[in-house]
Amino acid sequence: MPATMQDIARDLKVSVVTVSKVLRNQGRISDDTRKRVLRRAKELNYQMNWVARSLVTRRTYTIGLLLPEFAHPFFAEIARAVAQTIRPHGYHVVISSFEEDPELEASEIDSLLARQVDGLIIASSQAPSHLNVFKRVQERKTPYVLIDRPIAGLRASFVGVDNHAIGRLATEHLIAKGCCRIAHLRGPEVRIAAERMEGYRRALAKGGFRPESDYIVSGGHGDSSGYEGMRQLLAVRPLPDGVFCYNDPVAIGAMKAIREAGLKLPQDIAVVGAGNVRYSDVLSVPLTTIDQGTCRIGVLAAELLIARIGSKCPIRPQQILIPPKLVERESTRRLA
Amino acid sequence: MPATMQDIARDLKVSVVTVSKVLRNQGRISDDTRKRVLRRAKELNYQMNWVARSLVTRRTYTIGLLLPEFAHPFFAEIARAVAQTIRPHGYHVVISSFEEDPELEASEIDSLLARQVDGLIIASSQAPSHLNVFKRVQERKTPYVLIDRPIAGLRASFVGVDNHAIGRLATEHLIAKGCCRIAHLRGPEVRIAAERMEGYRRALAKGGFRPESDYIVSGGHGDSSGYEGMRQLLAVRPLPDGVFCYNDPVAIGAMKAIREAGLKLPQDIAVVGAGNVRYSDVLSVPLTTIDQGTCRIGVLAAELLIARIGSKCPIRPQQILIPPKLVERESTRRLA
DNA sequence: CCCTTTTGAATAATCGTTAACCCTGAAACA
DNA sequence: TGTTTCAGGGTTAACGATTATTCAAAAGGG
């Protein structure tokens, strides 16, 4: 039903190629013809059929964005940044979330490849032992950039935050604030969480503290696991006077538990989160957190990908680690 | 580089069509041929080229999702629901946000049409006087569903919440809780905000209260405008003892202002939000709010759209209003 | 006036699949 | 024996663009 180049060409008694050239501003076309084509195109309300163009140019101007879940503010923010960064280049983003399910992730990657996306941005949940999907991506020579979660043993571009530094910054801050029994609500069994904990450990050691295993509680990445983790910590004696939480939601859950226990925040227990998620400054006790430059992750990943798509010869993988920044708020504002 | 049906056909000395038929489970093919094709396809790691298929079938199995901004939890949630609902049907979603800019919205819609999406889901920011974009969509006969924000004068399918009921529910709840000076922090100058306010007004009138114009403050939809709006309200005498806020972020901002003023929540001022956004139950004073069935909006819109795409003959537009539900939490839990 | 350039546009050949028809040989039926 | 029927496939022509090549006419040059 919508007009095609053929319609324009027929009406004007020129060839389709001529129309195509005018519309792309390419090739030698007389001013007269150009104007007639343009006019007729406007009259017919012509819109390029991108599917047809993609078939021959092998470019869809579409990139796939694969996220564990995009209701999570962190990933939502990244999605926004990616979309805004690529739009000026004429790209669109096909988004998909796989709910932390590696198999679903793999099948979605294949699906996006079949749709001929020009590139992929992935916050992957694949175990380092299951990298077949990525082999398939590489065979196709579809550029891709990993974000947030690096994968050991995969030579791929990556944009993320320095998780080790997050743990270090948070812990050093708590030490500077005079805490001497610093606990850690760590995240799930993935690399990022391990790195943050390692940063915490190093900072503790450097500060002259001995790490108590009672002070480290494992959990997930939601506020409920933060809440439960904190309840567990509240049973430990002596009570910790500072907690570094895996991320902001966990910290928010932890703060709830602390309040419910009748303890004062930050006087009795100081809390540091990570992520600088929206609303973390609007809580009853605004949360001190480590900003991971969420927005920049999206922007940089997108720019990196676009650059790779643009260049013919494959550039060598590039790793970008964004240095985190401490954002001090009330949850650690105690007499130092 | 990736294998095509031709590669398989050549290797097996059959025609491309035969391969195509096998891969689609269509037509009469002997069991032997079928198996050989399937085997070779697997060997070559064959993946359908959806662009090519789309060109001839005129189906991309892609829908466009247009949102004002998807870092907002409300829209992020909808996006998730939409994506999950359409995935089982083989659809993918191309997402785009237009930052509340009607012109950008229009150009994105055109852009998505050019990409031959099978359908559109839009939370539009178009003024009722600028509906040319939608005329273009209708001309193409691309099915679309409006969400969240209805547009007067547009015969289109719509899924949203009953905003009038939201205002009513919230206000009646405050009245039931014994508030007698109920203020309203209203949203921006759009229809939804007006409807919520109308619900508030009606409920007030029905409860026998006279609406004071001082008690209604206009604002935006972010927490900062809630904060400032509330500061304005705090200067009014007599002080309100209950506030119905346009949405949860506004309510969160308002609660911050109330706390800063040294007032007790909910004893001095009770607060009701709307949206039941994540984290609204994890605040220092968990927020009483009106649940708009965010997830259901996404699911229903997606199902409606898929149904429209599936049916040849255009079904008549369908409007779905989801009844909101009160979620009572601490921010209004006072002696009734 | 003939030859070379330049200009402007047409032709032909894809791109990877699918839709609509057509063909062939063997079994079934009369 | 002649006619159907049907299984199992092949042929041809799109789909709506782009790229590469070719070509005719006008323009320039000696």
PDB file of C-alpha atoms (C1' of nucleotides) in Angstrom, chain B residues 14-15 17-18 21 28-30 33 55-56 58, chain D residues 6-17:
ATOM      1  CA  VAL B  14      18.052 -29.667  -4.418  1.00  0.00           C
ATOM      2  CA  SER B  15      16.292 -26.390  -5.073  1.00  0.00           C
ATOM      3  CA  VAL B  17      12.510 -23.771  -2.430  1.00  0.00           C
ATOM      4  CA  THR B  18      12.794 -27.284  -1.113  1.00  0.00           C
ATOM      5  CA  LYS B  21       9.856 -25.642   2.650  1.00  0.00           C
ATOM      6  CA  ARG B  28       5.277 -32.058   0.791  1.00  0.00           C
ATOM      7  CA  ILE B  29       8.804 -33.180   1.371  1.00  0.00           C
ATOM      8  CA  SER B  30      10.034 -36.752   1.746  1.00  0.00           C
ATOM      9  CA  THR B  33      15.149 -35.039   1.980  1.00  0.00           C
ATOM     10  CA  LEU B  55      10.776  -8.398   2.512  1.00  0.00           C
ATOM     11  CA  VAL B  56       8.590 -11.001   0.931  1.00  0.00           C
ATOM     12  CA  ARG B  58       5.729  -8.208   4.728  1.00  0.00           C
TER      13      ARG B  58
ATOM     14  C1'  DC D   6      -0.913 -37.705  -5.382  1.00  0.00           C
ATOM     15  C1'  DA D   7       3.676 -37.556  -3.458  1.00  0.00           C
ATOM     16  C1'  DG D   8       7.788 -34.998  -4.090  1.00  0.00           C
ATOM     17  C1'  DG D   9       9.769 -31.747  -5.924  1.00  0.00           C
ATOM     18  C1'  DG D  10      11.186 -27.940  -9.503  1.00  0.00           C
ATOM     19  C1'  DT D  11      10.372 -23.123 -12.088  1.00  0.00           C
ATOM     20  C1'  DT D  12       9.477 -18.523 -12.205  1.00  0.00           C
ATOM     21  C1'  DA D  13       8.547 -14.355 -10.486  1.00  0.00           C
ATOM     22  C1'  DA D  14       8.220 -11.340  -7.057  1.00  0.00           C
ATOM     23  C1'  DC D  15       9.637  -8.217  -2.533  1.00  0.00           C
ATOM     24  C1'  DG D  16      11.896  -3.017  -2.862  1.00  0.00           C
ATOM     25  C1'  DA D  17      15.753  -1.480  -2.893  1.00  0.00           C
TER      26       DA D  17
END
